[in-house]
Amino acid sequence: MLVNEGRVKSIFDHLGGGREWGLDSIGSYQYFSFYQDMVRKKAQGELPVGDIIDFLKAAKAPYTVYLTNKFVCNLDLRAVLKIHQEQNNQMTAVFKRAAANRIAPDDHILTLKKDGTVKHVKEFRKMSSKTEVYNLSLGVFIVNTEWLIEQLQNSQTLSLEEFLFNSLPQIKSSTYEYTGYVSNIYDLPSYYQANLDMLNSENYNSLLFSSHKVITRTKNEVATYFSIASDVQNSQIATGCVIKGKVANSLISRRTLVDNGAVVDHAIIMGSTKIGAKSQIRYALVDKDVTIDPGVKIIGQPDNLLVVKKNEHITANIHGGK
């Protein structure tokens, strides 16, 4: 596990004791914190990949998997490895056919030859030709480790990811098309949309209930209480909540209160939030441990989402957009 110094607390908060992932025994995991050194060396114009080379040599694994962290999907790496081994190439890249509105300007697009190999790679913002769908790289690569070590030792690259993309058209490479659900999270609207995508049962089941489990911490709580006056439509509500108002097209996290007469619509509400009576929240993202006073309105727009930060106490109306 490569640890970014600025994200250590978030990682440990999520892992907890590590039992759910089989990380609670001696020798079940290792932490590598050379990410900070890589950033420092890159800023100084030095080659930052020396530590990576040392790690790859020590691992002694025949294959190396490289993954970026912005795409959410349920990918079977064993299936990708099988293609990689069958085609006997140095590298295999995973892509997804995606519409332009689901692609970030700095995402990489693969142009493929008839045999499925990569002709060239370009950032989306540099694509001159327009089409309905693009071969969007998911930033997932399986590489022959010996070849990778040799190439990195002889390269002047400042970025492992940059090296992999540049190498794709120049070597024996394969591609693997992923056809399941993918969410590309690169800004606030894409994060918001990724959450709302889970209201679609096809997306939800593809991501979370395929043959490959998504493992997280167990949290046993009381069931959510719905009063006789509550009205819930097309929403997901976690355990431990109290719902007395109206919730539509929204996702509500654990231990949240939606009081009498309150309306939550097209919103994402994080845990332990208290939404007062007759208040309204529309097109907004509310972080955890927020208190919203009775009658307060937080009204965003589809193209102008509002964000309420963690631990805030909202006492006055907030409006965004038109």
mmCIF file of C-alpha atoms in Angstrom:
data_model
loop_
_atom_site.group_PDB
_atom_site.id
_atom_site.type_symbol
_atom_site.label_atom_id
_atom_site.label_comp_id
_atom_site.label_asym_id
_atom_site.label_seq_id
_atom_site.Cartn_x
_atom_site.Cartn_y
_atom_site.Cartn_z
ATOM 1 C CA MET A 1 0.000 0.000 0.000
ATOM 2 C CA LEU A 2 1.463 3.353 -1.057
ATOM 3 C CA VAL A 3 0.614 5.970 1.534
ATOM 4 C CA ASN A 4 0.321 9.694 0.827
ATOM 5 C CA GLU A 5 1.376 11.516 3.978
ATOM 6 C CA GLY A 6 -1.552 13.933 3.713
ATOM 7 C CA ARG A 7 -4.096 11.090 3.596
ATOM 8 C CA VAL A 8 -2.849 8.791 6.368
ATOM 9 C CA LYS A 9 -5.663 9.711 8.803
ATOM 10 C CA SER A 10 -8.371 9.062 6.204
ATOM 11 C CA ILE A 11 -6.827 5.696 5.329
ATOM 12 C CA PHE A 12 -6.616 4.554 8.951
ATOM 13 C CA ASP A 13 -10.142 5.818 9.695
ATOM 14 C CA HIS A 14 -11.433 3.635 6.880
ATOM 15 C CA LEU A 15 -9.317 0.548 7.590
ATOM 16 C CA GLY A 16 -9.980 0.496 11.318
ATOM 17 C CA GLY A 17 -8.581 -2.756 12.698
ATOM 18 C CA GLY A 18 -8.331 -4.187 9.182
ATOM 19 C CA ARG A 19 -10.323 -7.339 10.006
ATOM 20 C CA GLU A 20 -12.705 -7.076 7.043
ATOM 21 C CA TRP A 21 -9.802 -7.061 4.572
ATOM 22 C CA GLY A 22 -7.735 -9.758 6.286
ATOM 23 C CA LEU A 23 -5.224 -7.125 7.413
ATOM 24 C CA ASP A 24 -5.349 -7.857 11.138
ATOM 25 C CA SER A 25 -2.572 -10.447 11.351
ATOM 26 C CA ILE A 26 1.217 -10.152 11.426
ATOM 27 C CA GLY A 27 2.683 -9.878 7.941
ATOM 28 C CA SER A 28 -0.688 -9.428 6.234
ATOM 29 C CA TYR A 29 0.199 -5.996 4.890
ATOM 30 C CA GLN A 30 3.038 -3.555 4.350
ATOM 31 C CA TYR A 31 3.038 0.233 4.146
ATOM 32 C CA PHE A 32 5.315 2.102 1.765
ATOM 33 C CA SER A 33 5.535 5.850 2.241
ATOM 34 C CA PHE A 34 7.999 6.783 -0.511
ATOM 35 C CA TYR A 35 5.280 8.794 -2.267
ATOM 36 C CA GLN A 36 6.502 11.956 -0.509
ATOM 37 C CA ASP A 37 10.055 11.346 -1.745
ATOM 38 C CA MET A 38 8.746 10.965 -5.292
ATOM 39 C CA VAL A 39 6.966 14.314 -5.093
ATOM 40 C CA ARG A 40 10.061 16.031 -3.674
ATOM 41 C CA LYS A 41 12.392 14.549 -6.308
ATOM 42 C CA LYS A 42 10.007 15.466 -9.102
ATOM 43 C CA ALA A 43 9.840 19.073 -7.858
ATOM 44 C CA GLN A 44 13.655 19.187 -7.861
ATOM 45 C CA GLY A 45 13.886 17.753 -11.376
ATOM 46 C CA GLU A 46 15.364 14.459 -10.160
ATOM 47 C CA LEU A 47 14.228 11.016 -11.289
ATOM 48 C CA PRO A 48 11.658 9.869 -8.736
ATOM 49 C CA VAL A 49 11.343 6.252 -9.860
ATOM 50 C CA GLY A 50 14.410 4.817 -8.114
ATOM 51 C CA ASP A 51 12.381 3.796 -5.066
ATOM 52 C CA ILE A 52 9.801 2.156 -7.329
ATOM 53 C CA ILE A 53 12.523 0.111 -9.031
ATOM 54 C CA ASP A 54 13.839 -1.062 -5.650
ATOM 55 C CA PHE A 55 10.327 -2.036 -4.584
ATOM 56 C CA LEU A 56 9.676 -3.990 -7.800
ATOM 57 C CA LYS A 57 12.967 -5.880 -7.451
ATOM 58 C CA ALA A 58 12.219 -6.808 -3.850
ATOM 59 C CA ALA A 59 8.668 -7.942 -4.654
ATOM 60 C CA LYS A 60 9.890 -10.557 -7.161
ATOM 61 C CA ALA A 61 6.435 -10.774 -8.765
ATOM 62 C CA PRO A 62 6.196 -11.687 -12.480
ATOM 63 C CA TYR A 63 3.514 -9.058 -13.108
ATOM 64 C CA THR A 64 2.899 -5.556 -11.828
ATOM 65 C CA VAL A 65 -0.525 -3.906 -11.659
ATOM 66 C CA TYR A 66 -0.735 -0.113 -11.809
ATOM 67 C CA LEU A 67 -4.029 1.595 -10.961
ATOM 68 C CA THR A 68 -5.074 5.220 -10.727
ATOM 69 C CA ASN A 69 -7.570 6.249 -8.049
ATOM 70 C CA LYS A 70 -10.211 8.377 -9.808
ATOM 71 C CA PHE A 71 -12.301 5.653 -11.454
ATOM 72 C CA VAL A 72 -14.884 3.674 -9.507
ATOM 73 C CA CYS A 73 -15.605 0.241 -10.987
ATOM 74 C CA ASN A 74 -15.706 -3.446 -10.106
ATOM 75 C CA LEU A 75 -12.952 -4.831 -12.309
ATOM 76 C CA ASP A 76 -11.814 -8.462 -12.302
ATOM 77 C CA LEU A 77 -8.033 -8.187 -12.581
ATOM 78 C CA ARG A 78 -7.797 -11.947 -13.068
ATOM 79 C CA ALA A 79 -9.675 -11.602 -16.366
ATOM 80 C CA VAL A 80 -7.291 -8.843 -17.466
ATOM 81 C CA LEU A 81 -4.292 -10.964 -16.460
ATOM 82 C CA LYS A 82 -5.634 -13.897 -18.485
ATOM 83 C CA ILE A 83 -5.764 -11.737 -21.643
ATOM 84 C CA HIS A 84 -2.298 -10.398 -20.866
ATOM 85 C CA GLN A 85 -0.857 -13.900 -20.547
ATOM 86 C CA GLU A 86 -2.657 -15.284 -23.610
ATOM 87 C CA GLN A 87 -1.429 -12.489 -25.878
ATOM 88 C CA ASN A 88 2.083 -12.630 -24.414
ATOM 89 C CA ASN A 89 2.661 -8.874 -24.586
ATOM 90 C CA GLN A 90 4.673 -6.580 -22.351
ATOM 91 C CA MET A 91 1.698 -4.529 -21.184
ATOM 92 C CA THR A 92 -2.110 -4.609 -21.158
ATOM 93 C CA ALA A 93 -4.249 -1.497 -20.683
ATOM 94 C CA VAL A 94 -7.904 -1.383 -19.621
ATOM 95 C CA PHE A 95 -10.371 0.982 -21.303
ATOM 96 C CA LYS A 96 -14.087 1.783 -21.280
ATOM 97 C CA ARG A 97 -16.153 3.221 -24.116
ATOM 98 C CA ALA A 98 -17.481 6.482 -22.669
ATOM 99 C CA ALA A 99 -19.433 9.541 -23.766
ATOM 100 C CA ALA A 100 -17.720 12.931 -23.821
ATOM 101 C CA ASN A 101 -19.695 14.252 -20.833
ATOM 102 C CA ARG A 102 -18.154 11.529 -18.645
ATOM 103 C CA ILE A 103 -14.545 12.368 -19.550
ATOM 104 C CA ALA A 104 -12.205 14.897 -17.911
ATOM 105 C CA PRO A 105 -9.999 17.147 -20.070
ATOM 106 C CA ASP A 106 -6.805 15.445 -18.847
ATOM 107 C CA ASP A 107 -8.099 11.880 -19.237
ATOM 108 C CA HIS A 108 -6.309 9.705 -21.785
ATOM 109 C CA ILE A 109 -8.060 8.413 -24.905
ATOM 110 C CA LEU A 110 -6.817 5.298 -26.707
ATOM 111 C CA THR A 111 -7.037 5.064 -30.494
ATOM 112 C CA LEU A 112 -6.982 1.386 -31.421
ATOM 113 C CA LYS A 113 -5.883 -0.516 -34.493
ATOM 114 C CA LYS A 114 -8.052 -3.248 -36.026
ATOM 115 C CA ASP A 115 -6.201 -5.904 -34.035
ATOM 116 C CA GLY A 116 -6.996 -4.130 -30.743
ATOM 117 C CA THR A 117 -3.512 -2.784 -30.129
ATOM 118 C CA VAL A 118 -2.938 0.896 -29.388
ATOM 119 C CA LYS A 119 -2.226 3.219 -32.302
ATOM 120 C CA HIS A 120 -1.772 6.343 -30.198
ATOM 121 C CA VAL A 121 -2.718 7.933 -26.873
ATOM 122 C CA LYS A 122 -3.900 11.519 -26.407
ATOM 123 C CA GLU A 123 -5.351 13.610 -23.632
ATOM 124 C CA PHE A 124 -9.046 14.241 -24.237
ATOM 125 C CA ARG A 125 -8.577 18.008 -24.528
ATOM 126 C CA LYS A 126 -6.102 17.437 -27.370
ATOM 127 C CA MET A 127 -8.409 15.244 -29.440
ATOM 128 C CA SER A 128 -9.120 16.937 -32.786
ATOM 129 C CA SER A 129 -11.768 14.489 -34.007
ATOM 130 C CA LYS A 130 -15.159 14.359 -32.283
ATOM 131 C CA THR A 131 -17.271 11.244 -31.884
ATOM 132 C CA GLU A 132 -20.157 9.978 -29.738
ATOM 133 C CA VAL A 133 -17.993 7.661 -27.638
ATOM 134 C CA TYR A 134 -14.287 7.414 -26.879
ATOM 135 C CA ASN A 135 -11.974 4.647 -25.696
ATOM 136 C CA LEU A 136 -11.345 6.072 -22.241
ATOM 137 C CA SER A 137 -8.319 4.658 -20.443
ATOM 138 C CA LEU A 138 -9.212 3.624 -16.894
ATOM 139 C CA GLY A 139 -5.604 4.054 -15.818
ATOM 140 C CA VAL A 140 -5.248 0.318 -15.152
ATOM 141 C CA PHE A 141 -2.213 -1.532 -16.522
ATOM 142 C CA ILE A 142 -0.795 -5.028 -16.115
ATOM 143 C CA VAL A 143 2.906 -5.048 -16.975
ATOM 144 C CA ASN A 144 5.646 -7.663 -17.101
ATOM 145 C CA THR A 145 7.762 -6.735 -14.091
ATOM 146 C CA GLU A 146 11.192 -7.590 -15.531
ATOM 147 C CA TRP A 147 10.490 -5.480 -18.606
ATOM 148 C CA LEU A 148 9.202 -2.604 -16.451
ATOM 149 C CA ILE A 149 12.321 -2.589 -14.268
ATOM 150 C CA GLU A 150 14.608 -2.615 -17.297
ATOM 151 C CA GLN A 151 12.738 0.220 -18.992
ATOM 152 C CA LEU A 152 12.566 2.403 -15.887
ATOM 153 C CA GLN A 153 16.303 1.989 -15.301
ATOM 154 C CA ASN A 154 16.977 3.318 -18.799
ATOM 155 C CA SER A 155 14.312 6.032 -18.920
ATOM 156 C CA GLN A 156 14.305 9.682 -17.927
ATOM 157 C CA THR A 157 10.636 9.723 -16.944
ATOM 158 C CA LEU A 158 9.385 11.827 -14.051
ATOM 159 C CA SER A 159 6.118 9.897 -13.827
ATOM 160 C CA LEU A 160 5.367 6.181 -13.906
ATOM 161 C CA GLU A 161 1.903 6.835 -15.337
ATOM 162 C CA GLU A 162 3.331 9.085 -18.043
ATOM 163 C CA PHE A 163 5.848 6.375 -18.921
ATOM 164 C CA LEU A 164 3.132 3.714 -19.243
ATOM 165 C CA PHE A 165 0.945 5.830 -21.525
ATOM 166 C CA ASN A 166 3.902 6.832 -23.701
ATOM 167 C CA SER A 167 4.997 3.202 -24.026
ATOM 168 C CA LEU A 168 1.621 1.796 -25.099
ATOM 169 C CA PRO A 169 1.880 2.596 -28.847
ATOM 170 C CA GLN A 170 5.580 1.744 -29.008
ATOM 171 C CA ILE A 171 5.666 -1.817 -27.655
ATOM 172 C CA LYS A 172 3.817 -5.124 -27.844
ATOM 173 C CA SER A 173 0.701 -4.215 -25.905
ATOM 174 C CA SER A 174 -2.823 -5.518 -25.428
ATOM 175 C CA THR A 175 -6.093 -3.848 -24.491
ATOM 176 C CA TYR A 176 -8.991 -5.056 -22.387
ATOM 177 C CA GLU A 177 -12.443 -3.486 -22.762
ATOM 178 C CA TYR A 178 -14.322 -3.191 -19.487
ATOM 179 C CA THR A 179 -18.095 -3.193 -20.052
ATOM 180 C CA GLY A 180 -19.415 -2.807 -16.504
ATOM 181 C CA TYR A 181 -20.380 0.350 -14.641
ATOM 182 C CA VAL A 182 -17.687 3.014 -14.322
ATOM 183 C CA SER A 183 -17.792 6.354 -12.575
ATOM 184 C CA ASN A 184 -15.130 8.908 -13.468
ATOM 185 C CA ILE A 185 -14.758 11.257 -10.490
ATOM 186 C CA TYR A 186 -12.720 14.366 -11.266
ATOM 187 C CA ASP A 187 -14.737 17.325 -9.943
ATOM 188 C CA LEU A 188 -17.747 18.158 -7.779
ATOM 189 C CA PRO A 189 -20.443 17.519 -10.438
ATOM 190 C CA SER A 190 -18.924 14.138 -11.359
ATOM 191 C CA TYR A 191 -18.779 13.135 -7.673
ATOM 192 C CA TYR A 192 -22.409 14.178 -7.262
ATOM 193 C CA GLN A 193 -23.445 12.254 -10.379
ATOM 194 C CA ALA A 194 -21.537 9.148 -9.278
ATOM 195 C CA ASN A 195 -23.622 9.074 -6.123
ATOM 196 C CA LEU A 196 -26.914 9.640 -7.940
ATOM 197 C CA ASP A 197 -25.959 6.851 -10.357
ATOM 198 C CA MET A 198 -26.457 4.462 -7.446
ATOM 199 C CA LEU A 199 -30.196 5.197 -7.531
ATOM 200 C CA ASN A 200 -30.251 3.235 -10.782
ATOM 201 C CA SER A 201 -30.515 -0.439 -9.815
ATOM 202 C CA GLU A 202 -28.512 -1.581 -12.845
ATOM 203 C CA ASN A 203 -25.563 0.643 -11.893
ATOM 204 C CA TYR A 204 -25.891 -0.263 -8.217
ATOM 205 C CA ASN A 205 -25.873 -4.003 -8.823
ATOM 206 C CA SER A 206 -23.068 -3.818 -11.396
ATOM 207 C CA LEU A 207 -20.804 -1.998 -8.952
ATOM 208 C CA LEU A 208 -21.646 -3.621 -5.632
ATOM 209 C CA PHE A 209 -23.272 -6.977 -6.296
ATOM 210 C CA SER A 210 -21.310 -8.576 -9.104
ATOM 211 C CA SER A 211 -19.433 -11.833 -8.571
ATOM 212 C CA HIS A 212 -16.620 -9.802 -6.958
ATOM 213 C CA LYS A 213 -17.423 -8.480 -3.516
ATOM 214 C CA VAL A 214 -16.770 -4.920 -2.396
ATOM 215 C CA ILE A 215 -15.593 -5.219 1.196
ATOM 216 C CA THR A 216 -16.064 -2.503 3.776
ATOM 217 C CA ARG A 217 -16.328 -2.235 7.547
ATOM 218 C CA THR A 218 -19.320 -3.820 9.251
ATOM 219 C CA LYS A 219 -21.567 -1.341 11.051
ATOM 220 C CA ASN A 220 -24.464 -2.972 12.889
ATOM 221 C CA GLU A 221 -27.088 -0.399 13.828
ATOM 222 C CA VAL A 222 -30.811 -0.205 14.452
ATOM 223 C CA ALA A 223 -33.063 -0.056 11.419
ATOM 224 C CA THR A 224 -34.108 3.334 10.083
ATOM 225 C CA TYR A 225 -37.404 4.647 11.452
ATOM 226 C CA PHE A 226 -39.978 6.002 8.993
ATOM 227 C CA SER A 227 -42.866 7.907 10.540
ATOM 228 C CA ILE A 228 -46.387 7.631 9.137
ATOM 229 C CA ALA A 229 -45.960 11.134 7.669
ATOM 230 C CA SER A 230 -42.711 10.334 5.862
ATOM 231 C CA ASP A 231 -42.578 10.201 2.055
ATOM 232 C CA VAL A 232 -39.585 8.533 0.390
ATOM 233 C CA GLN A 233 -39.179 8.255 -3.390
ATOM 234 C CA ASN A 234 -36.243 6.948 -5.453
ATOM 235 C CA SER A 235 -33.726 7.266 -2.632
ATOM 236 C CA GLN A 236 -31.255 5.236 -0.608
ATOM 237 C CA ILE A 237 -31.263 5.629 3.145
ATOM 238 C CA ALA A 238 -28.733 3.996 5.453
ATOM 239 C CA THR A 239 -29.370 2.476 8.875
ATOM 240 C CA GLY A 240 -29.878 4.393 12.093
ATOM 241 C CA CYS A 241 -31.810 7.282 10.524
ATOM 242 C CA VAL A 242 -35.091 8.896 11.548
ATOM 243 C CA ILE A 243 -37.191 10.012 8.578
ATOM 244 C CA LYS A 244 -40.258 12.123 9.292
ATOM 245 C CA GLY A 245 -40.221 14.371 6.202
ATOM 246 C CA LYS A 246 -39.962 13.927 2.430
ATOM 247 C CA VAL A 247 -36.900 12.470 0.698
ATOM 248 C CA ALA A 248 -36.682 12.190 -3.104
ATOM 249 C CA ASN A 249 -33.864 11.347 -5.527
ATOM 250 C CA SER A 250 -31.323 11.486 -2.707
ATOM 251 C CA LEU A 251 -28.810 9.456 -0.701
ATOM 252 C CA ILE A 252 -28.915 9.679 3.089
ATOM 253 C CA SER A 253 -26.068 8.339 5.232
ATOM 254 C CA ARG A 254 -26.218 6.788 8.705
ATOM 255 C CA ARG A 255 -27.751 8.382 11.806
ATOM 256 C CA THR A 256 -29.385 11.274 9.936
ATOM 257 C CA LEU A 257 -32.565 13.007 11.093
ATOM 258 C CA VAL A 258 -35.044 14.421 8.559
ATOM 259 C CA ASP A 259 -37.603 16.114 10.785
ATOM 260 C CA ASN A 260 -41.304 16.776 10.250
ATOM 261 C CA GLY A 261 -42.137 18.701 7.076
ATOM 262 C CA ALA A 262 -38.521 18.807 5.876
ATOM 263 C CA VAL A 263 -37.832 18.215 2.169
ATOM 264 C CA VAL A 264 -34.631 16.654 0.812
ATOM 265 C CA ASP A 265 -34.502 16.472 -2.988
ATOM 266 C CA HIS A 266 -31.580 15.658 -5.321
ATOM 267 C CA ALA A 267 -29.173 15.833 -2.398
ATOM 268 C CA ILE A 268 -26.355 13.818 -0.845
ATOM 269 C CA ILE A 269 -26.431 13.874 2.954
ATOM 270 C CA MET A 270 -23.494 12.487 4.936
ATOM 271 C CA GLY A 271 -23.759 10.836 8.350
ATOM 272 C CA SER A 272 -25.093 12.255 11.629
ATOM 273 C CA THR A 273 -26.747 15.255 9.997
ATOM 274 C CA LYS A 274 -29.768 16.891 11.651
ATOM 275 C CA ILE A 275 -32.246 18.448 9.208
ATOM 276 C CA GLY A 276 -34.748 20.580 11.080
ATOM 277 C CA ALA A 277 -38.508 20.686 10.644
ATOM 278 C CA LYS A 278 -39.846 22.364 7.485
ATOM 279 C CA SER A 279 -36.345 22.976 6.134
ATOM 280 C CA GLN A 280 -35.523 22.348 2.458
ATOM 281 C CA ILE A 281 -32.391 20.951 0.831
ATOM 282 C CA ARG A 282 -32.211 20.723 -2.961
ATOM 283 C CA TYR A 283 -29.237 20.063 -5.258
ATOM 284 C CA ALA A 284 -26.733 20.099 -2.433
ATOM 285 C CA LEU A 285 -24.025 17.994 -0.795
ATOM 286 C CA VAL A 286 -24.050 18.126 3.001
ATOM 287 C CA ASP A 287 -21.034 16.745 4.857
ATOM 288 C CA LYS A 288 -21.291 14.846 8.145
ATOM 289 C CA ASP A 289 -22.237 16.220 11.562
ATOM 290 C CA VAL A 290 -24.095 19.216 10.130
ATOM 291 C CA THR A 291 -27.076 20.810 11.874
ATOM 292 C CA ILE A 292 -29.653 22.643 9.757
ATOM 293 C CA ASP A 293 -32.109 24.734 11.737
ATOM 294 C CA PRO A 294 -35.883 24.444 11.245
ATOM 295 C CA GLY A 295 -37.232 26.329 8.234
ATOM 296 C CA VAL A 296 -33.813 26.925 6.653
ATOM 297 C CA LYS A 297 -33.563 26.542 2.864
ATOM 298 C CA ILE A 298 -30.430 25.293 1.099
ATOM 299 C CA ILE A 299 -31.333 25.540 -2.571
ATOM 300 C CA GLY A 300 -28.830 24.832 -5.325
ATOM 301 C CA GLN A 301 -29.335 24.248 -9.036
ATOM 302 C CA PRO A 302 -28.461 21.269 -11.270
ATOM 303 C CA ASP A 303 -25.590 23.309 -12.736
ATOM 304 C CA ASN A 304 -24.684 25.074 -9.481
ATOM 305 C CA LEU A 305 -24.493 22.565 -6.635
ATOM 306 C CA LEU A 306 -24.144 23.790 -3.075
ATOM 307 C CA VAL A 307 -21.752 22.255 -0.535
ATOM 308 C CA VAL A 308 -22.124 22.429 3.243
ATOM 309 C CA LYS A 309 -18.899 21.643 5.092
ATOM 310 C CA LYS A 310 -18.479 19.204 7.961
ATOM 311 C CA ASN A 311 -19.608 20.239 11.473
ATOM 312 C CA GLU A 312 -21.345 23.420 10.306
ATOM 313 C CA HIS A 313 -24.480 24.810 11.926
ATOM 314 C CA ILE A 314 -26.702 26.407 9.282
ATOM 315 C CA THR A 315 -29.053 29.059 10.641
ATOM 316 C CA ALA A 316 -29.836 31.089 7.490
ATOM 317 C CA ASN A 317 -30.949 30.338 3.941
ATOM 318 C CA ILE A 318 -28.367 29.539 1.259
ATOM 319 C CA HIS A 319 -29.266 29.917 -2.406
ATOM 320 C CA GLY A 320 -27.180 29.171 -5.495
ATOM 321 C CA GLY A 321 -27.651 29.790 -9.200
ATOM 322 C CA LYS A 322 -30.611 31.579 -10.689
#
